[in-house]
Every structure is written in structure tokens, then in C-alpha cells.
Coordinates of N, CA and C and ligand atoms in Angstrom, one line a residue:
M20 N -49.0 33.9 -129.3 CA -50.2 33.1 -129.3 C -50.3 32.3 -128.0
A21 N -51.5 32.2 -127.4 CA -51.6 31.4 -126.2 C -51.5 30.0 -126.5
E22 N -50.9 29.2 -125.6 CA -50.8 27.8 -125.8 C -52.2 27.2 -125.7
P23 N -52.5 26.2 -126.6 CA -53.9 25.7 -126.5 C -54.1 24.9 -125.1
T24 N -55.1 25.2 -124.4 CA -55.4 24.4 -123.2 C -56.1 23.2 -123.7
F25 N -55.7 22.1 -123.3 CA -56.5 20.9 -123.7 C -56.6 19.8 -122.7
L26 N -57.8 19.4 -122.6 CA -58.1 18.4 -121.6 C -57.9 17.0 -122.2
Q27 N -56.8 16.4 -121.9 CA -56.6 15.1 -122.5 C -57.3 14.0 -121.8
A28 N -58.1 13.2 -122.5 CA -58.8 12.1 -121.9 C -58.1 10.8 -122.2
V29 N -57.5 10.2 -121.2 CA -56.6 9.0 -121.4 C -57.3 7.8 -120.9
P30 N -57.6 6.8 -121.9 CA -58.2 5.6 -121.4 C -57.1 4.8 -120.6
I31 N -57.5 4.3 -119.4 CA -56.6 3.4 -118.7 C -57.4 2.1 -118.5
L32 N -56.8 1.1 -119.1 CA -57.5 -0.2 -119.2 C -57.0 -1.1 -118.1
V33 N -57.9 -1.9 -117.4 CA -57.4 -2.9 -116.5 C -57.9 -4.3 -116.9
Y34 N -56.9 -5.2 -117.0 CA -57.2 -6.6 -117.3 C -57.0 -7.4 -116.0
H35 N -57.4 -8.7 -116.0 CA -57.2 -9.5 -114.8 C -56.5 -10.8 -115.2
R36 N -57.3 -11.8 -115.8 CA -56.7 -13.1 -116.1 C -56.8 -13.3 -117.6
F37 N -56.1 -14.3 -118.0 CA -56.0 -14.6 -119.4 C -56.2 -16.2 -119.6
A38 N -56.9 -16.6 -120.6 CA -57.2 -18.1 -120.7 C -57.3 -18.4 -122.2
D39 N -57.2 -19.7 -122.5 CA -57.3 -20.1 -123.9 C -58.8 -20.1 -124.3
R40 N -59.7 -20.5 -123.3 CA -61.1 -20.5 -123.5 C -61.8 -19.6 -122.5
A41 N -63.1 -19.3 -122.8 CA -63.8 -18.5 -121.8 C -64.1 -19.3 -120.6
V42 N -63.5 -19.0 -119.5 CA -63.7 -19.8 -118.3 C -64.5 -19.1 -117.2
D43 N -64.3 -17.8 -117.1 CA -65.1 -17.0 -116.1 C -65.0 -15.5 -116.6
S44 N -65.8 -14.7 -115.9 CA -66.0 -13.3 -116.5 C -64.7 -12.5 -116.4
M45 N -63.8 -12.8 -115.4 CA -62.6 -12.0 -115.2 C -61.5 -12.5 -116.1
S46 N -61.7 -13.6 -116.8 CA -60.6 -14.1 -117.7 C -60.9 -13.7 -119.2
I47 N -60.0 -13.0 -119.8 CA -60.2 -12.7 -121.2 C -59.5 -13.8 -122.0
R48 N -60.2 -14.2 -123.1 CA -59.6 -15.2 -124.0 C -58.4 -14.6 -124.6
R49 N -57.4 -15.5 -124.8 CA -56.1 -15.1 -125.5 C -56.4 -14.5 -126.8
S50 N -57.3 -15.0 -127.6 CA -57.5 -14.5 -129.0 C -58.2 -13.1 -128.9
L51 N -59.0 -12.9 -127.9 CA -59.6 -11.6 -127.8 C -58.6 -10.6 -127.3
F52 N -57.7 -10.9 -126.4 CA -56.7 -10.0 -125.9 C -55.8 -9.6 -127.1
A53 N -55.4 -10.6 -127.9 CA -54.6 -10.3 -129.1 C -55.4 -9.3 -130.0
A54 N -56.7 -9.5 -130.1 CA -57.5 -8.6 -131.0 C -57.6 -7.2 -130.3
H55 N -57.6 -7.1 -129.0 CA -57.6 -5.8 -128.3 C -56.3 -5.1 -128.7
L56 N -55.2 -5.8 -128.6 CA -53.9 -5.2 -128.9 C -53.8 -4.7 -130.3
E57 N -54.5 -5.5 -131.2 CA -54.5 -5.1 -132.6 C -55.3 -3.8 -132.8
T58 N -56.5 -3.8 -132.0 CA -57.4 -2.6 -132.1 C -56.7 -1.4 -131.6
I59 N -56.0 -1.5 -130.5 CA -55.2 -0.4 -130.0 C -54.2 0.2 -131.0
H60 N -53.6 -0.7 -131.6 CA -52.5 -0.4 -132.6 C -53.2 0.3 -133.9
R61 N -54.3 -0.3 -134.3 CA -55.0 0.1 -135.5 C -55.6 1.5 -135.3
L62 N -56.0 1.9 -134.1 CA -56.5 3.2 -133.8 C -55.4 4.3 -133.6
G63 N -54.2 3.8 -133.7 CA -53.1 4.8 -133.6 C -52.9 5.2 -132.2
A64 N -53.3 4.4 -131.2 CA -53.1 4.8 -129.8 C -51.6 4.6 -129.5
Q65 N -51.1 5.4 -128.6 CA -49.8 5.3 -128.1 C -49.8 4.8 -126.7
V66 N -49.3 3.7 -126.4 CA -49.3 3.1 -125.1 C -48.2 3.7 -124.3
I67 N -48.6 4.5 -123.2 CA -47.6 5.1 -122.4 C -47.6 4.5 -121.0
P68 N -46.5 4.6 -120.3 CA -46.4 4.1 -118.9 C -47.4 4.8 -118.0
L69 N -48.0 4.1 -117.1 CA -48.9 4.7 -116.1 C -48.2 5.9 -115.4
S70 N -46.9 5.7 -115.2 CA -46.2 6.8 -114.5 C -46.2 8.1 -115.2
D71 N -46.3 8.0 -116.6 CA -46.4 9.3 -117.3 C -47.7 10.0 -117.1
W72 N -48.8 9.1 -117.0 CA -50.1 9.8 -116.7 C -50.1 10.4 -115.3
V73 N -49.5 9.7 -114.4 CA -49.4 10.2 -113.0 C -48.6 11.5 -113.0
A74 N -47.5 11.6 -113.7 CA -46.8 12.8 -113.8 C -47.6 13.9 -114.4
Y75 N -48.4 13.6 -115.4 CA -49.3 14.6 -116.1 C -50.3 15.1 -115.1
R76 N -50.9 14.1 -114.3 CA -52.0 14.5 -113.4 C -51.4 15.3 -112.3
R77 N -50.1 15.1 -111.9 CA -49.5 15.9 -110.8 C -48.9 17.2 -111.3
G78 N -49.0 17.4 -112.6 CA -48.5 18.7 -113.2 C -47.0 18.7 -113.5
E79 N -46.4 17.5 -113.4 CA -45.0 17.4 -113.6 C -44.7 17.3 -115.1
L80 N -45.7 16.8 -115.9 CA -45.5 16.6 -117.3 C -46.6 17.4 -118.0
K81 N -46.2 18.3 -118.9 CA -47.2 19.2 -119.5 C -48.1 18.6 -120.4
Q82 N -47.6 17.7 -121.2 CA -48.5 17.1 -122.2 C -48.1 15.6 -122.4
L83 N -49.2 14.9 -122.8 CA -49.0 13.5 -123.2 C -49.1 13.4 -124.7
P84 N -48.6 12.3 -125.3 CA -48.8 12.1 -126.8 C -50.3 12.1 -127.1
A85 N -50.7 12.6 -128.2 CA -52.1 12.4 -128.7 C -52.4 11.0 -128.7
R86 N -53.6 10.6 -128.4 CA -54.1 9.2 -128.4 C -53.3 8.3 -127.4
A87 N -52.9 9.0 -126.3 CA -52.2 8.2 -125.2 C -53.2 7.2 -124.6
L88 N -52.7 6.0 -124.2 CA -53.5 5.0 -123.6 C -52.6 4.3 -122.6
V89 N -53.2 3.8 -121.5 CA -52.4 3.1 -120.5 C -52.9 1.7 -120.3
L90 N -52.1 0.7 -120.2 CA -52.4 -0.7 -119.8 C -52.1 -1.0 -118.4
T91 N -53.0 -1.6 -117.7 CA -52.7 -2.1 -116.3 C -53.3 -3.5 -116.2
V92 N -52.9 -4.3 -115.2 CA -53.4 -5.6 -114.9 C -53.3 -5.8 -113.4
D93 N -54.3 -6.4 -112.8 CA -54.4 -6.5 -111.4 C -54.3 -8.0 -111.0
D94 N -53.8 -8.2 -109.7 CA -53.9 -9.4 -109.0 C -52.7 -10.4 -109.1
G95 N -51.8 -10.2 -110.1 CA -50.7 -11.2 -110.1 C -51.0 -12.6 -110.5
H96 N -52.0 -12.7 -111.3 CA -52.4 -14.1 -111.7 C -51.3 -14.7 -112.6
L97 N -51.1 -16.0 -112.5 CA -50.1 -16.7 -113.3 C -50.3 -16.5 -114.8
S98 N -51.5 -16.4 -115.2 CA -51.7 -16.3 -116.7 C -51.2 -15.0 -117.2
Q99 N -50.9 -14.0 -116.3 CA -50.3 -12.8 -116.8 C -48.8 -13.0 -117.3
Y100 N -48.2 -14.0 -116.6 CA -46.8 -14.4 -117.0 C -46.9 -15.3 -118.1
Q101 N -47.8 -16.3 -118.2 CA -47.9 -17.3 -119.2 C -48.4 -16.9 -120.5
V102 N -49.5 -16.0 -120.5 CA -50.2 -15.7 -121.7 C -50.0 -14.2 -122.1
M103 N -50.2 -13.3 -121.1 CA -50.2 -11.9 -121.4 C -48.8 -11.4 -121.8
A104 N -47.8 -11.7 -121.0 CA -46.5 -11.1 -121.3 C -45.9 -11.5 -122.6
P105 N -46.1 -12.8 -123.0 CA -45.6 -13.2 -124.4 C -46.4 -12.4 -125.5
L106 N -47.7 -12.2 -125.2 CA -48.5 -11.5 -126.3 C -48.0 -10.0 -126.4
L107 N -47.7 -9.4 -125.3 CA -47.2 -8.0 -125.3 C -45.8 -8.0 -126.0
Q108 N -45.0 -9.0 -125.7 CA -43.7 -9.0 -126.3 C -43.8 -9.2 -127.8
E109 N -44.7 -10.0 -128.2 CA -45.0 -10.2 -129.7 C -45.4 -8.9 -130.3
A110 N -46.3 -8.2 -129.6 CA -46.9 -7.0 -130.2 C -45.7 -6.0 -130.3
S111 N -44.8 -5.9 -129.3 CA -43.7 -5.0 -129.4 C -42.8 -5.3 -130.6
Q112 N -42.6 -6.6 -130.8 CA -41.7 -7.0 -131.9 C -42.4 -6.6 -133.3
R113 N -43.7 -6.9 -133.3 CA -44.4 -6.7 -134.6 C -44.6 -5.2 -134.9
T114 N -44.8 -4.4 -134.0 CA -45.1 -3.0 -134.2 C -43.9 -2.1 -134.0
G115 N -42.9 -2.6 -133.5 CA -41.7 -1.8 -133.2 C -42.0 -0.7 -132.2
A116 N -43.0 -0.8 -131.5 CA -43.4 0.2 -130.4 C -43.3 -0.5 -129.1
A117 N -43.1 0.3 -128.1 CA -43.2 -0.2 -126.7 C -44.6 -0.4 -126.2
W118 N -44.8 -1.5 -125.5 CA -46.2 -1.7 -124.9 C -46.0 -1.8 -123.4
P119 N -45.8 -0.7 -122.8 CA -45.6 -0.7 -121.3 C -46.9 -1.1 -120.6
I120 N -46.7 -1.7 -119.4 CA -47.9 -2.2 -118.6 C -47.5 -2.1 -117.2
T121 N -48.5 -1.8 -116.4 CA -48.3 -1.8 -114.9 C -49.1 -2.9 -114.3
L122 N -48.4 -3.7 -113.4 CA -49.0 -4.8 -112.7 C -49.2 -4.4 -111.3
F123 N -50.5 -4.4 -110.9 CA -50.8 -4.2 -109.5 C -50.9 -5.5 -108.7
I124 N -50.1 -5.7 -107.7 CA -49.8 -6.9 -107.0 C -50.2 -6.8 -105.5
Y125 N -50.9 -7.9 -105.0 CA -51.1 -8.0 -103.6 C -50.1 -9.1 -103.1
P126 N -49.1 -8.7 -102.4 CA -48.0 -9.7 -102.1 C -48.4 -10.9 -101.3
S127 N -49.5 -10.9 -100.6 CA -49.8 -12.1 -99.8 C -50.0 -13.4 -100.6
A128 N -50.4 -13.2 -101.9 CA -50.7 -14.3 -102.8 C -49.5 -14.9 -103.4
I129 N -48.4 -14.0 -103.6 CA -47.3 -14.3 -104.4 C -46.5 -15.5 -103.8
S130 N -46.2 -16.5 -104.7 CA -45.5 -17.7 -104.3 C -46.2 -18.5 -103.2
K131 N -47.5 -18.2 -103.0 CA -48.3 -19.0 -102.1 C -49.5 -19.5 -102.7
A132 N -50.4 -18.7 -103.3 CA -51.6 -19.2 -104.0 C -51.3 -19.9 -105.2
S133 N -52.0 -20.9 -105.5 CA -51.7 -21.7 -106.8 C -51.9 -21.0 -108.0
Y134 N -52.8 -20.0 -108.0 CA -53.2 -19.2 -109.2 C -52.3 -18.1 -109.4
A135 N -51.4 -17.7 -108.5 CA -50.6 -16.5 -108.5 C -49.2 -16.8 -109.1
M136 N -48.5 -15.7 -109.5 CA -47.1 -15.8 -109.9 C -46.3 -16.0 -108.7
S137 N -45.0 -16.5 -109.0 CA -44.0 -16.6 -107.9 C -43.2 -15.3 -107.9
W138 N -42.4 -15.1 -106.8 CA -41.5 -13.9 -106.8 C -40.5 -14.0 -107.9
A139 N -40.0 -15.2 -108.3 CA -39.0 -15.3 -109.3 C -39.7 -14.8 -110.7
Q140 N -40.9 -15.2 -110.9 CA -41.6 -14.8 -112.1 C -41.8 -13.2 -112.2
L141 N -42.2 -12.7 -111.0 CA -42.4 -11.3 -110.9 C -41.1 -10.5 -111.1
R142 N -40.0 -11.1 -110.6 CA -38.7 -10.4 -110.7 C -38.3 -10.4 -112.2
E143 N -38.6 -11.6 -112.8 CA -38.2 -11.6 -114.3 C -39.0 -10.6 -115.1
L144 N -40.3 -10.4 -114.8 CA -41.1 -9.4 -115.5 C -40.7 -8.0 -115.2
S145 N -40.3 -7.8 -113.9 CA -40.0 -6.5 -113.5 C -38.7 -6.0 -114.2
R146 N -37.9 -6.9 -114.7 CA -36.6 -6.6 -115.4 C -36.8 -6.4 -116.9
Q147 N -38.0 -6.7 -117.3 CA -38.3 -6.5 -118.8 C -38.7 -5.0 -119.0
P148 N -38.2 -4.5 -120.1 CA -38.6 -3.1 -120.4 C -40.1 -2.9 -120.5
G149 N -40.5 -1.8 -119.8 CA -41.9 -1.5 -119.9 C -42.8 -2.1 -118.8
F150 N -42.3 -3.1 -118.0 CA -43.1 -3.6 -117.0 C -42.9 -2.9 -115.6
S151 N -44.0 -2.4 -115.0 CA -43.8 -1.7 -113.8 C -44.7 -2.5 -112.8
L152 N -44.2 -2.7 -111.6 CA -45.0 -3.5 -110.6 C -45.3 -2.5 -109.4
Q153 N -46.6 -2.5 -109.1 CA -47.1 -1.5 -108.1 C -48.0 -2.2 -107.1
S154 N -48.6 -1.4 -106.2 CA -49.3 -2.0 -105.0 C -50.8 -2.2 -105.3
H155 N -51.3 -3.3 -104.8 CA -52.7 -3.6 -104.9 C -53.2 -4.0 -103.4
S156 N -52.6 -3.3 -102.4 CA -52.8 -3.6 -101.0 C -52.0 -4.9 -100.7
Y157 N -52.0 -5.3 -99.4 CA -51.2 -6.5 -99.0 C -52.0 -7.8 -99.2
W158 N -53.3 -7.8 -98.8 CA -54.0 -9.1 -99.1 C -55.4 -8.9 -99.7
H159 N -55.6 -7.7 -100.4 CA -56.8 -7.5 -101.2 C -58.1 -7.5 -100.4
P160 N -58.1 -6.7 -99.3 CA -59.3 -6.6 -98.5 C -60.4 -5.8 -99.2
N161 N -61.6 -5.9 -98.8 CA -62.7 -5.0 -99.2 C -62.7 -3.9 -98.1
F162 N -62.1 -2.8 -98.4 CA -61.9 -1.7 -97.4 C -63.2 -1.2 -97.0
V163 N -64.2 -1.2 -97.8 CA -65.5 -0.6 -97.4 C -66.2 -1.5 -96.3
Q164 N -66.1 -2.8 -96.5 CA -66.6 -3.7 -95.5 C -65.8 -3.6 -94.2
E165 N -64.5 -3.5 -94.3 CA -63.6 -3.5 -93.1 C -63.9 -2.2 -92.3
R166 N -64.2 -1.1 -93.0 CA -64.4 0.2 -92.3 C -65.7 0.0 -91.5
R167 N -66.7 -0.8 -92.0 CA -67.9 -1.0 -91.3 C -67.7 -1.9 -90.1
R168 N -66.8 -2.8 -90.2 CA -66.6 -3.9 -89.3 C -65.8 -3.4 -88.1
L169 N -64.7 -2.5 -88.4 CA -63.8 -2.2 -87.3 C -64.1 -0.8 -86.8
D170 N -63.6 -0.6 -85.5 CA -63.7 0.8 -85.0 C -62.7 1.7 -85.7
P171 N -62.9 3.0 -85.6 CA -62.1 3.9 -86.4 C -60.6 3.7 -86.2
A172 N -60.1 3.5 -85.0 CA -58.7 3.4 -84.7 C -58.2 2.1 -85.3
A173 N -59.0 1.0 -85.1 CA -58.5 -0.3 -85.7 C -58.5 -0.3 -87.2
F174 N -59.5 0.4 -87.7 CA -59.5 0.5 -89.2 C -58.3 1.3 -89.7
D175 N -58.0 2.4 -89.0 CA -56.8 3.2 -89.5 C -55.6 2.3 -89.4
R176 N -55.4 1.5 -88.4 CA -54.1 0.6 -88.3 C -54.2 -0.4 -89.4
F177 N -55.4 -1.0 -89.6 CA -55.5 -2.0 -90.6 C -55.1 -1.4 -92.0
A178 N -55.7 -0.3 -92.4 CA -55.5 0.3 -93.7 C -54.1 0.7 -93.9
R179 N -53.5 1.3 -92.9 CA -52.1 1.7 -92.9 C -51.2 0.5 -93.2
Q180 N -51.5 -0.6 -92.5 CA -50.7 -1.8 -92.7 C -50.8 -2.3 -94.1
Q181 N -52.1 -2.4 -94.6 CA -52.3 -2.9 -95.9 C -51.5 -2.1 -97.0
L182 N -51.5 -0.8 -96.8 CA -50.8 0.1 -97.8 C -49.3 0.1 -97.7
Q183 N -48.8 0.1 -96.4 CA -47.4 0.1 -96.2 C -46.7 -1.2 -96.4
R184 N -47.3 -2.2 -95.9 CA -46.7 -3.6 -96.0 C -46.6 -4.0 -97.5
S185 N -47.6 -3.7 -98.2 CA -47.6 -4.1 -99.7 C -46.4 -3.4 -100.3
R186 N -46.3 -2.1 -100.1 CA -45.2 -1.4 -100.8 C -43.8 -1.9 -100.2
G187 N -43.7 -2.1 -99.0 CA -42.5 -2.5 -98.4 C -42.0 -3.8 -98.9
V188 N -42.9 -4.8 -99.0 CA -42.6 -6.1 -99.5 C -42.2 -6.1 -101.0
L189 N -43.0 -5.4 -101.8 CA -42.7 -5.3 -103.2 C -41.3 -4.6 -103.4
Q190 N -41.0 -3.6 -102.7 CA -39.8 -2.9 -102.9 C -38.6 -3.8 -102.4
D191 N -38.8 -4.5 -101.3 CA -37.7 -5.4 -100.8 C -37.5 -6.5 -101.8
K192 N -38.6 -7.2 -102.3 CA -38.4 -8.3 -103.2 C -38.0 -8.0 -104.6
L193 N -38.4 -6.9 -105.1 CA -38.2 -6.5 -106.5 C -37.1 -5.4 -106.7
G194 N -36.9 -4.6 -105.6 CA -35.9 -3.5 -105.7 C -36.4 -2.4 -106.6
T195 N -37.7 -2.3 -106.8 CA -38.2 -1.1 -107.6 C -39.1 -0.2 -106.8
A196 N -39.1 1.0 -107.1 CA -39.9 2.0 -106.3 C -41.5 1.7 -106.6
V197 N -42.2 1.8 -105.5 CA -43.7 1.6 -105.6 C -44.4 2.9 -105.1
T198 N -45.0 3.6 -106.0 CA -45.7 4.9 -105.8 C -47.1 4.9 -106.2
Q199 N -47.6 3.8 -106.8 CA -49.0 3.8 -107.3 C -49.7 2.7 -106.6
L200 N -51.0 2.9 -106.5 CA -51.9 1.9 -105.8 C -53.2 1.7 -106.6
A201 N -53.6 0.4 -106.7 CA -54.9 0.2 -107.2 C -55.8 -0.4 -106.0
W202 N -57.0 0.2 -105.8 CA -57.9 -0.2 -104.7 C -58.4 -1.6 -105.0
P203 N -58.3 -2.5 -104.0 CA -58.9 -3.8 -104.3 C -60.4 -3.7 -104.6
F204 N -60.9 -4.4 -105.5 CA -62.3 -4.3 -106.0 C -62.7 -2.9 -106.5
G205 N -61.7 -2.1 -106.6 CA -62.0 -0.7 -107.0 C -62.6 0.2 -105.9
L206 N -62.6 -0.4 -104.7 CA -63.4 0.3 -103.6 C -62.5 1.1 -102.7
S207 N -63.0 2.4 -102.5 CA -62.2 3.3 -101.6 C -63.1 4.3 -101.1
D208 N -62.6 5.3 -100.3 CA -63.4 6.4 -99.8 C -62.5 7.5 -99.6
A209 N -63.0 8.7 -99.2 CA -62.2 9.9 -99.1 C -61.1 9.7 -98.0
G210 N -61.5 9.0 -96.9 CA -60.5 8.8 -95.9 C -59.3 8.0 -96.4
L211 N -59.6 7.0 -97.2 CA -58.5 6.1 -97.8 C -57.6 6.9 -98.8
H212 N -58.3 7.8 -99.5 CA -57.6 8.6 -100.5 C -56.6 9.5 -99.7
A213 N -57.0 10.1 -98.6 CA -56.1 11.0 -97.8 C -55.0 10.1 -97.2
L214 N -55.3 8.9 -96.8 CA -54.3 8.0 -96.2 C -53.2 7.7 -97.3
A215 N -53.7 7.3 -98.5 CA -52.7 6.9 -99.5 C -51.8 8.1 -99.8
E216 N -52.3 9.3 -99.8 CA -51.5 10.5 -100.1 C -50.5 10.7 -98.9
E217 N -51.1 10.6 -97.7 CA -50.2 10.8 -96.5 C -49.1 9.8 -96.5
L218 N -49.3 8.6 -96.9 CA -48.3 7.5 -96.9 C -47.3 7.6 -98.1
G219 N -47.5 8.7 -98.9 CA -46.5 8.9 -100.0 C -46.8 8.4 -101.4
Y220 N -48.0 7.7 -101.5 CA -48.3 7.3 -102.8 C -48.6 8.5 -103.7
H221 N -48.3 8.4 -105.0 CA -48.5 9.6 -105.9 C -49.8 9.6 -106.5
A222 N -50.5 8.4 -106.6 CA -51.8 8.3 -107.2 C -52.4 6.9 -106.9
A223 N -53.7 6.8 -107.0 CA -54.4 5.5 -106.8 C -55.5 5.4 -107.8
F224 N -55.9 4.2 -108.1 CA -56.8 3.9 -109.2 C -58.0 3.0 -108.7
G225 N -59.1 3.3 -109.3 CA -60.3 2.5 -109.0 C -60.8 1.9 -110.3
L226 N -62.1 1.6 -110.4 CA -62.7 1.0 -111.6 C -63.9 1.9 -111.9
S227 N -63.9 2.4 -113.1 CA -65.0 3.2 -113.6 C -64.8 3.4 -115.1
N228 N -65.8 3.0 -115.9 CA -65.5 2.9 -117.4 C -65.6 4.3 -118.0
R229 N -64.6 5.2 -117.7 CA -64.4 6.4 -118.4 C -62.9 6.8 -118.4
A230 N -62.6 7.7 -119.3 CA -61.2 8.1 -119.5 C -60.7 8.9 -118.3
A231 N -59.4 8.9 -118.1 CA -58.8 9.7 -117.0 C -58.4 11.1 -117.6
T232 N -58.7 12.1 -116.8 CA -58.4 13.5 -117.2 C -57.7 14.2 -116.1
L233 N -57.3 15.5 -116.3 CA -56.7 16.3 -115.3 C -57.7 16.5 -114.1
Q234 N -59.0 16.3 -114.4 CA -60.0 16.5 -113.4 C -60.3 15.2 -112.6
S235 N -59.8 14.1 -113.0 CA -60.0 12.9 -112.3 C -59.4 12.9 -110.9
P236 N -60.1 12.3 -109.9 CA -59.5 12.3 -108.6 C -58.2 11.6 -108.6
Q237 N -57.2 12.2 -108.0 CA -55.8 11.7 -108.1 C -55.7 10.4 -107.4
F238 N -56.5 10.2 -106.4 CA -56.5 9.0 -105.6 C -57.6 8.0 -105.8
D239 N -58.4 8.3 -106.8 CA -59.4 7.3 -107.3 C -59.6 7.5 -108.8
A240 N -58.5 7.5 -109.6 CA -58.6 7.7 -111.0 C -59.3 6.5 -111.7
P241 N -60.0 6.8 -112.7 CA -60.9 5.7 -113.3 C -60.0 4.8 -114.2
R242 N -60.4 3.5 -114.2 CA -59.8 2.6 -115.2 C -61.0 1.8 -115.8
Y243 N -61.0 1.5 -117.1 CA -62.0 0.7 -117.7 C -61.8 -0.8 -117.3
L244 N -62.8 -1.4 -116.8 CA -62.7 -2.8 -116.4 C -62.9 -3.6 -117.7
T245 N -61.8 -4.2 -118.2 CA -61.8 -4.8 -119.5 C -61.9 -6.3 -119.4
L246 N -63.1 -6.8 -119.6 CA -63.4 -8.2 -119.4 C -63.6 -8.9 -120.7
D247 N -63.8 -10.2 -120.6 CA -64.0 -11.0 -121.8 C -65.3 -10.5 -122.6
S248 N -66.3 -9.9 -121.9 CA -67.4 -9.4 -122.5 C -67.2 -8.1 -123.3
V249 N -66.0 -7.6 -123.3 CA -65.7 -6.4 -124.0 C -65.1 -6.8 -125.4
S250 N -65.9 -6.8 -126.4 CA -65.5 -7.2 -127.7 C -64.5 -6.1 -128.3
E251 N -63.8 -6.5 -129.3 CA -62.9 -5.5 -129.9 C -63.6 -4.3 -130.4
R252 N -64.8 -4.4 -130.9 CA -65.7 -3.3 -131.2 C -66.0 -2.4 -130.1
A253 N -66.4 -3.0 -128.9 CA -66.7 -2.3 -127.8 C -65.5 -1.5 -127.3
L254 N -64.3 -2.1 -127.4 CA -63.1 -1.4 -127.0 C -62.8 -0.2 -127.8
A255 N -63.0 -0.5 -129.2 CA -62.8 0.6 -130.2 C -63.7 1.8 -129.8
V256 N -65.0 1.5 -129.4 CA -65.9 2.6 -129.1 C -65.4 3.4 -127.9
W257 N -65.0 2.7 -126.8 CA -64.4 3.4 -125.7 C -63.2 4.3 -126.1
L258 N -62.3 3.7 -126.9 CA -61.1 4.5 -127.3 C -61.4 5.7 -128.1
K259 N -62.3 5.5 -129.1 CA -62.6 6.6 -130.0 C -63.2 7.7 -129.3
Q260 N -64.2 7.3 -128.3 CA -64.8 8.4 -127.5 C -63.8 9.2 -126.8
A261 N -62.8 8.5 -126.1 CA -61.8 9.2 -125.4 C -60.9 10.1 -126.3
F262 N -60.5 9.6 -127.4 CA -59.6 10.3 -128.3 C -60.4 11.5 -128.9
Q263 N -61.6 11.3 -129.2 CA -62.4 12.4 -129.7 C -62.6 13.5 -128.7
A264 N -62.8 13.1 -127.5 CA -63.0 14.2 -126.4 C -61.7 15.0 -126.3
S265 N -60.6 14.4 -126.4 CA -59.3 15.1 -126.4 C -59.2 16.1 -127.6
Q266 N -59.6 15.5 -128.7 CA -59.5 16.3 -130.0 C -60.3 17.5 -130.0
I267 N -61.6 17.4 -129.5 CA -62.5 18.5 -129.4 C -61.9 19.6 -128.6
D268 N -61.4 19.2 -127.4 CA -60.9 20.2 -126.5 C -59.6 20.8 -127.1
Q269 N -58.9 20.0 -127.8 CA -57.7 20.6 -128.4 C -58.0 21.7 -129.4
E270 N -59.1 21.5 -130.1 CA -59.5 22.5 -131.1 C -60.3 23.8 -130.6
K271 N -60.6 23.7 -129.3 CA -61.4 24.8 -128.7 C -60.5 26.1 -128.8
P272 N -61.1 27.2 -129.2 CA -60.3 28.4 -129.2 C -59.9 28.8 -127.7
T273 N -58.7 29.4 -127.5 CA -58.3 29.7 -126.1 C -58.5 31.2 -125.9
Ligands
ZN323 ZN1 -57.8 -7.1 -107.6

């Protein structure tokens, strides 16, 4: 019997900041984030490391668990250390399951900006099981604007430096391998995708509210922008749609 071909649709969520109250659109309330984690658990989702999805997309991993889901968080905001990490640890203890997460970091802010984590805090997180720290460029430029502003040679130098320096500093400071990239503001273009590949990144991620599949661009894979406006019900709709899409495909005769 032929193996069932199945197009798995994996929701990759991206969070940013966490707060006790609603303060701005990028900050999700602590209570709502806890409700999101509960929703993920209730729907039977299995949180997998982003590296597993990348291996699947690259054809190195044949299959992912049914109802696989990925958690990511961008920008290295201090509230990720103060609010998010403890809630994920609680969820792990309560459910007995791993809740891996990938943090996309732009090193220029770390231990400098008042809103950002310190290198010591990042190092502490990087040593906890399930935490992966990856590149979000060096100082979070708007690459689309920069390409318009700079001549082609200058833009190429600029973009190379952003992608290489970020990885170099993260690897030096944390001692972990950096092979994944999230585009600042989710903005990229074909030239940047080719550059990320040339520089040895395995995959890169943008922002687009749909699930990632084998057909997703490897250097602009979609992530759901998960803001405070995304209620637990809205999240459940996204996840059910993705899991149903996988299911239908799984049942297709081969
Ligand atoms: Zn960002």
C-alpha cells in the first residue's frame, strides 16, 4: 500500500510583548496568553520545536506529529523573561508536556535598551529545555525601505552585515547554533531570501496569518501575528482550520 501523502498545515504563532494590562497592540495580556496556552492544550495540539518544522520543510524529517504547532516570539523584550517564560514553565509542569519556543533576537538591543533582556537573562533562557534563540537581524531594519534608500552594492553590504553580525554575536554570546531568521516587521523580498540561503540560514520567517506547509516559501514561511486582539476563540478558529486542512489531506486517497 502506498504511503499516504499528506500536506501538513502547521500553525506557527508569533508573540511579542507580555503585560498585566492591555497597554499597546503588540502586548498580550498575561491572562490572555495563559488562555491561549490552555486553548492549545485543549485542542490537543502538540507544540514542536521550530527546528522540527524546518527539518520537515527541508525534507530531512518525513512527518510531524498530528496537530503540530510552533511557538515563536520576536524582539527580546524583557516581559518575555518576566512573564512569558514562567507561564510556559507552569504549562509544562501542569501538562507534563514540553512547550518549546523559539526567540528571535536582534542583538543591538540586548543589555542596552531599557525594554530588552540582558545577555545574562538570554543565556539563562537558552539553557532551559525547549528554548531556542535565533536571529532577527542585527538592529531590526526595515529592509524594504533600506533597499529603496541605498544603491545595490551598498544594500548588499548592509543586508549581509545585518544577517551575519546577528548570527555571529548570538553564537558568541550564547554558544548555540543560529540557523533560523525572522525578517524584521515580516518584510523581505526575493533577493533577501536568496541572501539568507547563501549565508547558510536554513529557513526564514515572515508574518502572514496562515499555516505553514511544505509549499510555503522556505525563506518567507508564514507566522500568525498573535496580538492582544486575538481572543482565545479566534486562536481556536485558526488552529482548527489548520488541523482540519491537515486531516482532509491525510484522508485523501493516494
Ligand atoms: Zn521584530
